[in-house]
Coordinates of C-alpha atoms in Angstrom, one line a residue:
Chain A
M1129 CA 120.4 73.6 103.6
E1130 CA 119.2 70.4 105.4
W1131 CA 115.8 72.4 106.2
F1132 CA 115.3 72.6 102.3
H1133 CA 115.8 68.6 101.5
H1134 CA 112.4 67.1 100.3
Q1135 CA 111.1 65.0 103.5
K1136 CA 107.8 63.3 103.4
S1137 CA 106.1 62.4 106.4
G1138 CA 106.7 60.0 109.3
I1139 CA 109.7 60.9 112.1
E1140 CA 112.8 61.8 109.9
S1141 CA 116.4 61.9 110.8
A1142 CA 119.0 64.3 108.8
V1143 CA 121.2 61.1 108.1
R1144 CA 118.6 59.2 107.0
R1145 CA 119.4 59.3 103.6
D1146 CA 122.5 57.7 104.2
T1147 CA 121.0 54.4 105.6
P1148 CA 119.8 51.9 103.5
G1149 CA 116.1 52.1 103.1
D1150 CA 113.8 53.1 105.4
L1151 CA 114.8 50.3 108.1
W1152 CA 117.9 52.5 110.2
V1153 CA 118.1 55.7 111.3
K1154 CA 121.4 57.0 112.7
C1155 CA 121.6 59.4 115.6
E1156 CA 123.1 63.1 114.6
N1157 CA 124.7 62.9 117.9
C1158 CA 126.2 59.5 118.8
K1159 CA 125.8 58.0 115.7
E1160 CA 124.1 54.9 117.2
I1161 CA 122.0 53.0 114.5
V1162 CA 118.6 52.5 115.4
Y1163 CA 115.8 50.7 114.1
K1164 CA 113.6 52.7 112.4
S1165 CA 110.4 51.3 114.2
D1166 CA 112.1 51.9 117.4
W1167 CA 113.0 54.9 116.3
D1168 CA 109.2 55.9 115.9
Q1169 CA 108.5 54.4 119.3
T1170 CA 111.1 56.9 121.2
L1171 CA 109.4 59.8 119.3
A1172 CA 113.2 60.7 117.5
V1173 CA 114.6 60.4 120.4
C1174 CA 118.0 58.5 120.2
P1175 CA 117.6 55.6 122.6
A1176 CA 120.9 55.2 123.1
C1177 CA 121.9 59.1 124.0
G1178 CA 118.4 60.7 124.5
H1179 CA 119.5 63.5 121.8
H1180 CA 116.0 64.7 120.5
H1181 CA 116.2 64.8 117.0
R1182 CA 113.6 67.3 114.5
F1183 CA 110.2 66.2 114.8
A1184 CA 107.7 67.8 112.2
A1185 CA 105.0 70.5 113.6
R1186 CA 102.2 67.4 112.8
E1187 CA 103.9 65.3 115.1
Y1188 CA 104.2 67.2 117.5
A1189 CA 100.3 68.1 117.2
A1190 CA 99.6 64.1 117.5
L1191 CA 101.6 63.8 120.4
L1192 CA 100.5 66.7 122.3
L1193 CA 96.7 66.3 121.8
D1194 CA 94.1 63.5 122.6
E1195 CA 94.0 61.3 119.3
G1196 CA 91.8 62.2 116.7
T1197 CA 90.6 65.6 118.0
F1198 CA 93.2 68.1 116.4
V1199 CA 91.1 70.4 114.3
E1200 CA 93.2 72.5 111.7
E1201 CA 92.6 76.2 111.7
D1202 CA 94.3 79.0 108.6
S1203 CA 95.3 76.2 106.5
T1204 CA 95.4 78.4 103.5
V1205 CA 97.2 81.2 105.1
A1206 CA 100.5 81.6 103.2
P1207 CA 103.3 83.9 103.0
A1208 CA 102.9 86.5 100.0
D1209 CA 106.0 88.6 98.8
P1210 CA 105.4 92.4 99.6
L1211 CA 108.9 93.3 99.2
K1212 CA 109.2 91.3 95.7
F1213 CA 112.3 89.9 97.6
S1214 CA 115.1 88.4 95.8
A1215 CA 118.3 86.8 97.2
K1216 CA 120.2 84.8 95.7
K1217 CA 116.9 82.8 95.0
K1218 CA 113.5 84.5 94.5
Y1219 CA 111.5 85.1 98.1
R1220 CA 108.5 83.7 95.8
D1221 CA 110.3 80.5 94.8
S1222 CA 112.0 79.5 98.2
V1223 CA 108.8 79.9 99.7
A1224 CA 106.8 77.4 96.7
S1225 CA 109.7 74.7 97.1
A1226 CA 109.7 74.8 101.1
Q1227 CA 105.8 74.1 100.4
K1228 CA 106.7 71.3 98.4
A1229 CA 109.1 69.7 100.4
T1230 CA 106.9 69.9 103.6
G1231 CA 103.4 69.6 102.3
E1232 CA 102.9 72.6 104.4
K1233 CA 101.5 76.0 103.4
S1234 CA 103.4 78.1 106.0
A1235 CA 106.0 77.7 109.0
V1236 CA 103.2 77.3 111.6
L1237 CA 100.7 74.7 111.8
S1238 CA 97.5 75.3 114.1
G1239 CA 94.5 74.4 115.3
T1240 CA 92.4 73.2 118.3
G1241 CA 92.5 69.9 120.4
A1242 CA 92.1 68.2 123.4
M1243 CA 94.9 67.4 125.7
D1244 CA 93.6 65.1 128.4
G1245 CA 89.9 66.0 127.7
R1246 CA 91.0 69.7 128.0
P1247 CA 90.1 71.9 125.4
V1248 CA 93.1 73.7 124.1
S1249 CA 94.6 75.8 121.1
L1250 CA 97.8 74.9 119.5
A1251 CA 100.6 76.4 117.2
V1252 CA 103.8 74.5 116.4
M1253 CA 106.2 75.8 114.0
D1254 CA 108.3 73.9 111.7
F1255 CA 111.7 74.4 111.2
R1256 CA 111.6 72.6 107.7
F1257 CA 109.9 75.1 106.4
L1258 CA 112.5 78.2 105.6
G1259 CA 114.2 77.3 108.9
G1260 CA 110.7 78.0 111.0
S1261 CA 111.4 81.8 110.3
M1262 CA 108.5 84.3 110.9
G1263 CA 107.0 86.4 108.2
S1264 CA 103.4 87.8 108.2
A1265 CA 102.0 84.3 107.7
E1266 CA 103.8 82.9 110.4
G1267 CA 102.8 85.8 113.0
E1268 CA 99.1 86.1 111.9
K1269 CA 98.6 82.1 112.4
I1270 CA 100.6 82.3 116.0
A1271 CA 98.4 85.6 116.6
R1272 CA 95.2 83.7 115.6
A1273 CA 95.9 80.7 117.7
L1274 CA 96.4 83.1 121.1
L1275 CA 93.6 84.8 120.6
R1276 CA 91.4 81.6 119.8
G1277 CA 93.0 81.0 123.7
L1278 CA 91.8 84.5 124.3
D1279 CA 88.6 84.2 123.0
R1280 CA 87.2 80.9 124.1
R1281 CA 89.0 81.1 127.6
I1282 CA 91.1 77.9 126.6
P1283 CA 94.7 77.8 127.1
A1284 CA 96.7 78.4 124.3
I1285 CA 100.1 76.4 123.4
V1286 CA 102.9 77.2 121.1
V1287 CA 105.6 75.1 120.3
S1288 CA 108.7 76.8 118.8
A1289 CA 111.4 76.1 116.1
S1290 CA 112.6 79.0 114.1
G1291 CA 115.7 80.8 113.1
G1292 CA 114.1 83.8 113.8
A1293 CA 112.2 86.6 111.9
R1294 CA 112.4 86.0 108.3
M1295 CA 114.3 88.3 106.2
H1296 CA 112.6 88.1 103.3
E1297 CA 109.7 90.3 104.7
G1298 CA 111.8 92.9 106.4
T1299 CA 110.0 95.1 108.9
L1300 CA 107.1 93.4 108.4
S1301 CA 108.9 90.6 109.7
L1302 CA 109.7 92.4 112.9
M1303 CA 106.2 93.9 113.3
Q1304 CA 105.0 90.5 113.8
M1305 CA 106.7 90.1 117.2
A1306 CA 104.9 92.8 118.7
K1307 CA 101.5 91.7 117.1
T1308 CA 102.0 88.1 118.8
S1309 CA 103.2 89.9 121.6
S1310 CA 100.3 92.5 122.4
I1311 CA 97.7 89.5 122.0
I1312 CA 99.7 87.4 125.3
G1313 CA 99.6 91.0 127.2
R1314 CA 95.8 90.6 126.9
M1315 CA 95.8 87.0 127.6
R1316 CA 98.0 87.9 131.1
E1317 CA 95.1 90.5 131.7
V1318 CA 92.0 88.0 131.6
G1319 CA 94.2 84.7 132.9
V1320 CA 93.8 82.8 129.9
P1321 CA 97.0 80.4 129.9
Y1322 CA 99.6 80.0 127.6
I1323 CA 102.5 77.6 127.7
S1324 CA 105.4 78.0 125.7
V1325 CA 107.3 75.3 124.7
L1326 CA 111.1 75.8 122.6
T1327 CA 112.6 73.3 120.8
N1328 CA 116.1 72.9 118.8
P1329 CA 116.6 76.0 117.9
T1330 CA 114.5 78.4 118.9
T1331 CA 116.4 82.3 118.3
G1332 CA 116.3 85.5 117.6
G1333 CA 112.9 87.5 116.7
V1334 CA 110.9 84.2 118.2
T1335 CA 112.6 84.0 121.4
A1336 CA 112.2 88.0 121.7
S1337 CA 108.8 87.9 121.7
F1338 CA 106.2 84.9 122.0
A1339 CA 108.4 82.1 123.1
M1340 CA 109.9 83.8 126.1
L1341 CA 106.5 85.2 127.4
G1342 CA 105.2 81.7 128.4
D1343 CA 103.1 81.9 132.2
A1344 CA 105.4 78.6 131.5
I1345 CA 108.4 78.4 129.5
I1346 CA 109.6 74.7 129.2
A1347 CA 111.9 73.5 126.9
E1348 CA 113.2 69.7 124.9
P1349 CA 116.8 68.5 126.4
G1350 CA 119.6 70.0 124.2
A1351 CA 117.5 72.7 122.7
L1352 CA 119.3 75.4 121.3
I1353 CA 117.7 78.5 122.7
G1354 CA 119.0 82.1 122.4
F1355 CA 118.5 85.8 121.5
A1356 CA 121.9 86.3 118.9
G1357 CA 123.3 83.8 116.8
E1358 CA 126.5 81.7 117.8
R1359 CA 128.4 82.7 115.0
V1360 CA 127.7 86.8 115.3
I1361 CA 128.3 86.5 119.3
R1362 CA 132.1 84.6 118.6
E1363 CA 132.5 87.6 115.6
T1364 CA 131.8 90.6 118.1
I1365 CA 133.7 89.6 121.4
R1366 CA 136.3 87.5 119.7
Q1367 CA 136.1 84.8 122.8
A1368 CA 135.5 81.1 123.2
L1369 CA 131.5 80.4 124.5
P1370 CA 131.5 78.3 127.3
D1371 CA 130.4 74.8 127.6
G1372 CA 126.7 74.0 126.7
F1373 CA 125.9 77.9 125.7
Q1374 CA 122.3 78.7 125.1
R1375 CA 121.4 75.1 125.7
A1376 CA 117.9 74.4 127.4
E1377 CA 120.2 73.6 130.3
F1378 CA 122.1 76.3 130.3
L1379 CA 118.8 78.6 130.4
L1380 CA 117.6 76.3 133.1
K1381 CA 120.3 77.2 135.0
H1382 CA 120.1 81.0 134.5
G1383 CA 116.4 81.3 135.3
F1384 CA 115.1 81.5 131.8
L1385 CA 113.0 78.2 131.8
D1386 CA 110.7 76.5 134.1
D1387 CA 112.1 73.1 133.4
V1388 CA 113.8 71.1 130.3
V1389 CA 111.0 68.4 129.7
A1390 CA 111.9 65.0 127.6
R1391 CA 109.6 64.7 124.2
K1392 CA 107.8 61.8 125.8
D1393 CA 106.8 63.8 129.0
L1394 CA 105.9 67.2 127.5
K1395 CA 102.2 66.5 127.3
S1396 CA 102.0 65.4 130.9
W1397 CA 104.1 68.5 132.4
I1398 CA 101.4 70.9 130.3
S1399 CA 98.2 69.2 130.9
R1400 CA 99.3 68.5 135.0
F1401 CA 100.5 72.7 134.7
I1402 CA 97.5 73.7 133.3
A1403 CA 95.0 71.8 135.3
L1404 CA 96.9 72.9 138.3
L1405 CA 95.7 76.3 137.1
T1406 CA 92.6 76.3 135.6
D1407 CA 91.1 73.5 138.0
P1408 CA 88.0 74.1 139.9
V1409 CA 88.4 74.3 143.4
P1410 CA 87.0 71.4 144.9
Chain B
M384 CA 126.4 126.9 110.9
T385 CA 127.9 123.9 109.3
M386 CA 129.9 121.2 110.4
G387 CA 132.8 119.2 108.4
K388 CA 132.6 115.8 109.9
G389 CA 135.7 113.4 109.4
A390 CA 136.9 112.1 106.1
G391 CA 132.8 112.1 105.1
L392 CA 131.0 109.7 103.1
D393 CA 132.0 109.2 99.2
F394 CA 129.3 110.9 97.9
E395 CA 130.0 113.7 100.1
Q396 CA 132.8 114.4 98.4
P397 CA 132.4 117.3 96.2
V398 CA 131.2 119.4 99.3
L399 CA 133.8 118.9 101.6
A400 CA 136.3 120.0 99.0
L401 CA 134.0 122.8 98.4
D402 CA 134.1 123.5 102.3
R403 CA 138.0 123.2 102.2
K404 CA 137.9 125.9 99.5
I405 CA 135.8 128.4 101.5
A406 CA 137.4 128.1 104.4
E407 CA 140.5 129.0 102.5
M408 CA 139.1 132.1 100.9
R409 CA 138.4 133.1 104.6
T410 CA 141.9 132.8 105.6
L411 CA 143.2 134.4 102.6
A412 CA 140.5 137.3 103.1
M413 CA 141.4 137.8 107.0
E414 CA 145.4 137.4 106.6
N415 CA 145.4 139.6 103.4
G416 CA 142.7 142.0 104.2
L417 CA 141.1 141.1 101.0
D418 CA 137.2 141.2 100.3
L419 CA 136.0 138.1 98.8
E420 CA 132.7 138.0 100.0
S421 CA 130.7 137.8 96.9
E422 CA 132.9 134.8 95.8
I423 CA 132.6 133.1 99.4
S424 CA 128.9 133.5 98.9
R425 CA 129.0 132.3 95.6
L426 CA 130.8 129.1 96.6
D427 CA 128.3 129.3 99.9
K428 CA 125.7 129.0 97.4
K429 CA 126.8 126.2 94.9
R430 CA 127.4 123.9 98.2
E431 CA 123.9 124.3 99.4
Q432 CA 123.0 123.1 95.7
L433 CA 125.1 120.1 95.9
L434 CA 123.7 119.3 99.0
A435 CA 120.6 119.8 97.5
K436 CA 121.4 117.7 95.0
S437 CA 122.5 114.8 96.8
Q438 CA 119.6 114.7 98.7
Q439 CA 117.6 114.0 95.4
K440 CA 120.0 111.4 94.1
M441 CA 120.3 109.4 97.5
T442 CA 119.6 105.2 97.5
A443 CA 118.8 103.7 100.6
W444 CA 122.6 102.7 101.2
N445 CA 123.1 106.3 100.9
R446 CA 120.7 107.4 103.8
V447 CA 122.1 103.8 105.7
E448 CA 125.4 105.5 105.8
I449 CA 123.9 109.5 106.9
A450 CA 122.1 107.3 109.6
R451 CA 125.4 106.0 110.9
R452 CA 127.4 109.1 110.4
Q453 CA 129.9 110.5 112.3
G454 CA 128.2 113.9 113.4
R455 CA 124.8 112.8 113.5
P456 CA 122.7 114.2 116.5
Y457 CA 122.4 111.5 118.8
A458 CA 119.5 110.9 121.5
L459 CA 121.2 113.2 124.5
D460 CA 121.9 115.9 121.7
H461 CA 118.1 116.0 121.2
I462 CA 117.4 115.7 125.0
Q463 CA 119.6 118.8 125.3
A464 CA 118.0 120.9 122.5
S465 CA 114.7 120.4 122.9
F466 CA 113.9 119.3 126.4
T467 CA 114.0 121.0 129.4
D468 CA 114.4 120.0 133.1
F469 CA 116.2 116.5 132.1
V470 CA 116.3 114.2 135.3
E471 CA 118.1 111.0 134.3
L472 CA 117.3 107.7 135.8
H473 CA 119.8 104.9 135.9
G474 CA 119.5 101.3 136.8
D475 CA 117.0 98.3 136.4
R476 CA 117.3 97.5 140.3
T477 CA 118.4 93.9 139.4
Y478 CA 121.7 93.8 137.8
S479 CA 123.3 97.0 137.1
D480 CA 122.9 100.5 135.0
D481 CA 123.0 100.2 131.2
P482 CA 124.6 103.7 129.3
A483 CA 123.5 102.3 126.3
I484 CA 120.4 103.6 127.1
V485 CA 119.3 106.5 128.7
A486 CA 115.8 106.8 130.6
G487 CA 114.1 109.2 132.3
F488 CA 111.9 112.7 132.7
A489 CA 112.0 115.7 131.1
R490 CA 109.4 118.6 129.3
L491 CA 108.8 118.9 126.0
D492 CA 107.4 122.6 124.9
G493 CA 106.1 122.2 128.6
I494 CA 104.7 118.8 128.2
P495 CA 106.2 115.9 131.4
V496 CA 107.4 113.2 129.4
C497 CA 109.1 110.4 129.8
I498 CA 111.8 109.7 127.9
V499 CA 113.7 106.1 126.8
A500 CA 116.6 106.4 124.1
H501 CA 119.5 104.3 122.9
Q502 CA 122.3 106.2 123.5
K503 CA 125.5 105.9 120.9
G504 CA 128.9 107.6 121.7
K505 CA 130.5 110.7 119.5
D506 CA 134.2 109.2 120.3
T507 CA 135.9 105.6 120.9
R508 CA 135.9 106.5 124.5
E509 CA 132.0 107.5 124.8
N510 CA 131.3 104.3 122.5
I511 CA 133.3 101.8 124.8
H512 CA 131.3 103.6 127.4
R513 CA 127.8 103.2 125.5
N514 CA 128.7 99.9 124.1
F515 CA 128.0 101.9 120.3
G516 CA 124.9 102.1 121.4
M517 CA 124.2 98.0 122.0
P518 CA 121.9 97.5 124.9
H519 CA 122.4 94.5 127.1
P520 CA 119.1 93.5 129.2
E521 CA 119.7 95.4 131.8
G522 CA 119.1 98.6 129.7
Y523 CA 115.7 97.1 128.4
R524 CA 114.4 96.4 132.2
K525 CA 115.7 100.1 133.1
A526 CA 113.5 101.4 130.2
L527 CA 110.6 99.1 131.3
R528 CA 111.0 100.2 134.6
V529 CA 111.1 104.0 133.6
M530 CA 108.1 103.3 131.6
K531 CA 105.9 101.6 134.3
L532 CA 106.9 104.8 136.5
A533 CA 105.6 107.2 133.7
E534 CA 102.1 104.8 133.4
R535 CA 101.7 105.4 137.3
F536 CA 102.1 109.3 136.9
G537 CA 100.2 109.2 133.6
R538 CA 103.3 110.6 131.4
P539 CA 103.4 110.1 128.0
V540 CA 106.6 107.9 126.8
I541 CA 109.0 109.2 123.9
C542 CA 111.3 107.1 122.8
L543 CA 114.3 107.9 121.0
V544 CA 115.5 104.5 118.9
D545 CA 119.4 104.6 117.6
T546 CA 120.9 101.1 117.6
P547 CA 122.8 98.6 115.5
G548 CA 121.3 96.0 117.9
A549 CA 120.6 94.7 121.0
F550 CA 124.5 93.6 122.1
P551 CA 125.7 89.8 121.4
G552 CA 127.6 89.1 124.1
I553 CA 127.8 86.1 126.4
G554 CA 126.5 88.2 129.7
A555 CA 123.7 89.6 127.5
E556 CA 122.6 85.9 126.8
E557 CA 123.0 84.8 130.4
R558 CA 121.1 87.1 131.8
G559 CA 118.3 87.2 129.5
Q560 CA 118.8 89.6 126.5
A561 CA 115.8 87.6 124.7
Q562 CA 112.9 88.0 127.5
A563 CA 114.4 91.4 128.5
I564 CA 112.9 92.8 124.8
A565 CA 110.1 90.2 124.3
E566 CA 108.8 91.7 127.9
N567 CA 109.1 95.5 126.7
I568 CA 107.3 94.5 123.7
L569 CA 104.6 92.8 125.8
E570 CA 104.1 95.9 127.9
M571 CA 104.6 98.4 125.7
S572 CA 101.6 97.2 123.7
L573 CA 99.5 98.0 126.8
L574 CA 100.5 101.1 128.1
K575 CA 98.1 102.9 130.0
V576 CA 99.9 106.6 128.4
P577 CA 100.4 107.6 124.9
V578 CA 103.8 106.4 123.6
V579 CA 105.2 107.8 120.6
V580 CA 108.3 106.6 118.9
A581 CA 111.3 108.4 116.8
V582 CA 114.2 106.4 115.0
L583 CA 117.0 108.8 114.8
G584 CA 119.2 107.0 112.9
E585 CA 119.4 102.9 113.2
G586 CA 116.4 101.0 113.8
A587 CA 118.2 97.4 114.2
S588 CA 115.5 94.6 114.6
G589 CA 114.5 93.6 118.2
G590 CA 117.3 95.7 119.7
A591 CA 115.4 98.7 118.4
L592 CA 111.7 97.3 118.7
G593 CA 112.6 96.5 122.5
I594 CA 111.8 100.2 123.3
G595 CA 110.0 100.7 120.2
V596 CA 106.1 99.8 120.3
G597 CA 104.2 102.6 120.6
D598 CA 100.8 104.7 119.3
R599 CA 103.0 106.4 116.9
L600 CA 106.2 105.9 114.5
L601 CA 108.5 108.6 113.2
M602 CA 111.5 108.2 111.2
F603 CA 114.0 110.6 110.3
E604 CA 114.1 110.5 106.5
N605 CA 117.7 109.0 106.9
S606 CA 117.1 106.7 109.2
W607 CA 116.7 102.6 108.4
Y608 CA 114.9 100.3 110.8
C609 CA 114.6 96.9 109.6
V610 CA 114.9 93.3 111.0
I611 CA 117.9 93.2 110.3
S612 CA 121.0 95.0 109.2
P613 CA 121.8 95.1 105.5
E614 CA 124.9 93.7 106.2
G615 CA 123.7 90.7 108.6
C616 CA 121.4 89.9 105.8
A617 CA 124.1 89.9 103.3
A618 CA 126.0 87.5 105.1
I619 CA 123.2 85.2 105.8
L620 CA 121.5 85.3 102.2
W621 CA 124.0 86.0 100.1
G622 CA 127.0 84.7 102.0
D623 CA 128.4 88.1 100.9
R624 CA 128.8 91.3 103.7
L625 CA 129.9 93.1 100.6
K626 CA 126.5 92.8 99.1
A627 CA 125.0 95.2 101.4
Q628 CA 125.1 98.0 99.6
E629 CA 122.6 96.2 96.8
V630 CA 120.8 94.4 99.6
A631 CA 119.9 97.9 101.4
D632 CA 117.8 98.2 98.3
H633 CA 115.9 95.6 98.2
M634 CA 115.0 95.5 102.1
K635 CA 112.7 98.9 102.2
L636 CA 114.2 99.9 105.2
T637 CA 113.9 104.0 105.0
G638 CA 111.7 105.8 106.4
R639 CA 109.9 107.4 103.0
D640 CA 109.5 103.0 102.7
L641 CA 108.1 102.4 105.3
L642 CA 105.6 104.9 105.1
E643 CA 104.3 103.5 101.8
L644 CA 104.0 100.3 103.5
G645 CA 101.9 101.7 106.2
L646 CA 104.2 100.7 109.1
I647 CA 105.1 104.2 110.0
D648 CA 103.3 107.4 110.4
R649 CA 105.3 110.4 109.3
V650 CA 108.7 111.0 108.0
V651 CA 110.7 113.7 109.3
D652 CA 112.7 116.0 107.1
E653 CA 116.4 116.8 107.8
P654 CA 118.5 119.6 106.4
A655 CA 119.6 118.9 103.0
G656 CA 122.2 116.3 102.7
G657 CA 121.4 114.9 106.2
A658 CA 121.3 115.8 109.6
H659 CA 125.3 116.1 110.6
W660 CA 125.1 118.9 108.5
R661 CA 123.3 121.5 110.7
P662 CA 122.1 119.4 113.8
E663 CA 120.3 122.3 115.5
A664 CA 117.9 122.4 112.4
A665 CA 117.9 118.4 112.5
C666 CA 117.2 118.5 116.5
A667 CA 114.3 121.7 115.8
S668 CA 112.6 119.4 112.9
L669 CA 112.1 116.5 115.1
K670 CA 110.7 118.5 118.2
T671 CA 107.8 120.0 115.8
A672 CA 106.9 116.4 114.8
L673 CA 107.1 115.1 118.5
V674 CA 104.9 118.0 120.0
S675 CA 102.5 118.0 117.2
E676 CA 102.0 113.9 117.8
L677 CA 102.1 114.3 121.2
R678 CA 99.7 117.2 121.4
A679 CA 97.1 114.6 119.0
L680 CA 97.8 111.7 121.6
C681 CA 97.3 113.6 125.0
S682 CA 93.7 114.5 123.6
V683 CA 92.4 110.4 123.1
S684 CA 91.3 108.6 126.3
V685 CA 93.5 105.9 127.7
D686 CA 91.2 103.3 126.7
E687 CA 90.7 104.1 122.9
L688 CA 94.7 104.6 122.9
V689 CA 95.4 101.2 123.8
R690 CA 92.7 99.9 122.0
S691 CA 93.6 101.4 118.5
R692 CA 97.5 100.5 119.5
L693 CA 96.6 96.7 119.3
E694 CA 94.5 96.8 116.9
R695 CA 97.3 98.7 114.7
Y696 CA 99.5 95.6 115.7
A697 CA 96.9 93.3 115.0
R698 CA 96.6 94.3 111.6
V699 CA 100.4 94.7 110.9
G700 CA 101.6 92.0 108.3
V701 CA 100.6 90.9 104.6
F702 CA 99.9 87.2 103.6
L703 CA 97.5 84.9 101.4
E704 CA 95.0 83.4 102.5
G705 CA 93.3 80.8 100.0
T706 CA 92.8 83.1 96.8
R707 CA 92.5 86.3 99.2
R708 CA 95.7 88.7 100.0
G709 CA 95.5 89.7 103.7
P710 CA 94.8 90.8 106.1

């Protein structure tokens, strides 16, 4: 699977290995060949077709926060193996290889920083780490990021990219949905803004908890967002799925997103919205 | 009273064979005026022993099979057997009514309560109507509407969970299945009345949790509750749905497993061999458990109730932190 492959740092494309050296990147969607330096400039968005390619958690932190302001928190929180779970591969080994491949301890990066000078709490899911799935460690990190927002009365932002709750931790993973959502409930009671940013893909138990609970919910163009997986739906109903089904634009049309926002505009959108909610009346 | 249901599960065949034999003897006795009572009671005893023995040897997969077995009491059976004055409320006031979720008010041991429950069908026709207990978003929204009503009038909420999952379909996605479940989870975590959740049969993932957040979590001994079904897990992690039996043992999804993990509060006993053999006994067993949990919760102040509920969910999870095992 794509996200198990070793990827070091910087902006990566799934097809980069097919191109000579690190000079070129090929768009997954329109196959356009793009200079790596241009690719970095466009934030891994294809300049020809606008397709948003995968972006690592640390890249989002750099994109959304003012330069040099990110302070990472809970960096040593990592998955345990409470069920001693083993599929084709031992869960423990899957975690170890994901840690080695990504250089991250878990599928969530979190911390605080400034957004146009305003302090915020940020958590970003990293799809490269076991498909961004949510186990106990990830649930705990999201929960703490939200709690930092609640306790310090600063806006919390979560950027999601996840296949859903992690199977290897069974019911413990499922309960992370309640753990994270309950804190958002408390934030609503006291009026601390929570912004949810959905990226490709955001599905399953993550969508059915904190990802769909933002005071504002925005998504990157073309992001796959849904509860059930496409294969499961097709096997259940045995009909063709409509064009653009479960894509960000589809959710916008059906009323479940506040807007679809290009990667380059995410920071300004969120920053403006937070100011509109929290700035004192002049 | 005994109930032989359908063809039965593989490991139930010896019991079903005895049932047939007992029935034959009864017919024989009646038609020929013979006294076979001592022989029949000997077989009855043997049958009870067989059931008790199968109970001890039950694997996690056997329990999953029993949880899904035809003849198992569903929510409306429990409501009919254990509650009085049931008034059902329909509709989410936004789009439609979802028969996969039953909601309303009734009395349990005299206490007025709100009930929210998944409902499966007993035959094909009923199952089409109930969508096999797989709710659409409007089912979750109806549940929330009724729970908020209960909150306004200070009525405790009882949730009966029994679903193979929230429905995976086009309409369900278009109308925000994930958003509906997410809002329920959030709202239930802060509901200012006691919430008791009991898993009757299947507790599949978000579809179960959407009416499953509460102060006390109970599970029947032959029920399962997990992030995904054993078949789903087998298909994704092994690429083979047929591995489900084996997978079920790894997933720690039965009541006893989850009690050991500290995720639930109580396992509700079933009659030997499973609730379907003696539904009325199973209903009575659940009723006793619900009443005792409810009475205990009703003496706790609302603030304390919500505080400890939030605490419960804040603590859930097992992870590493530095060299420490958390939380």
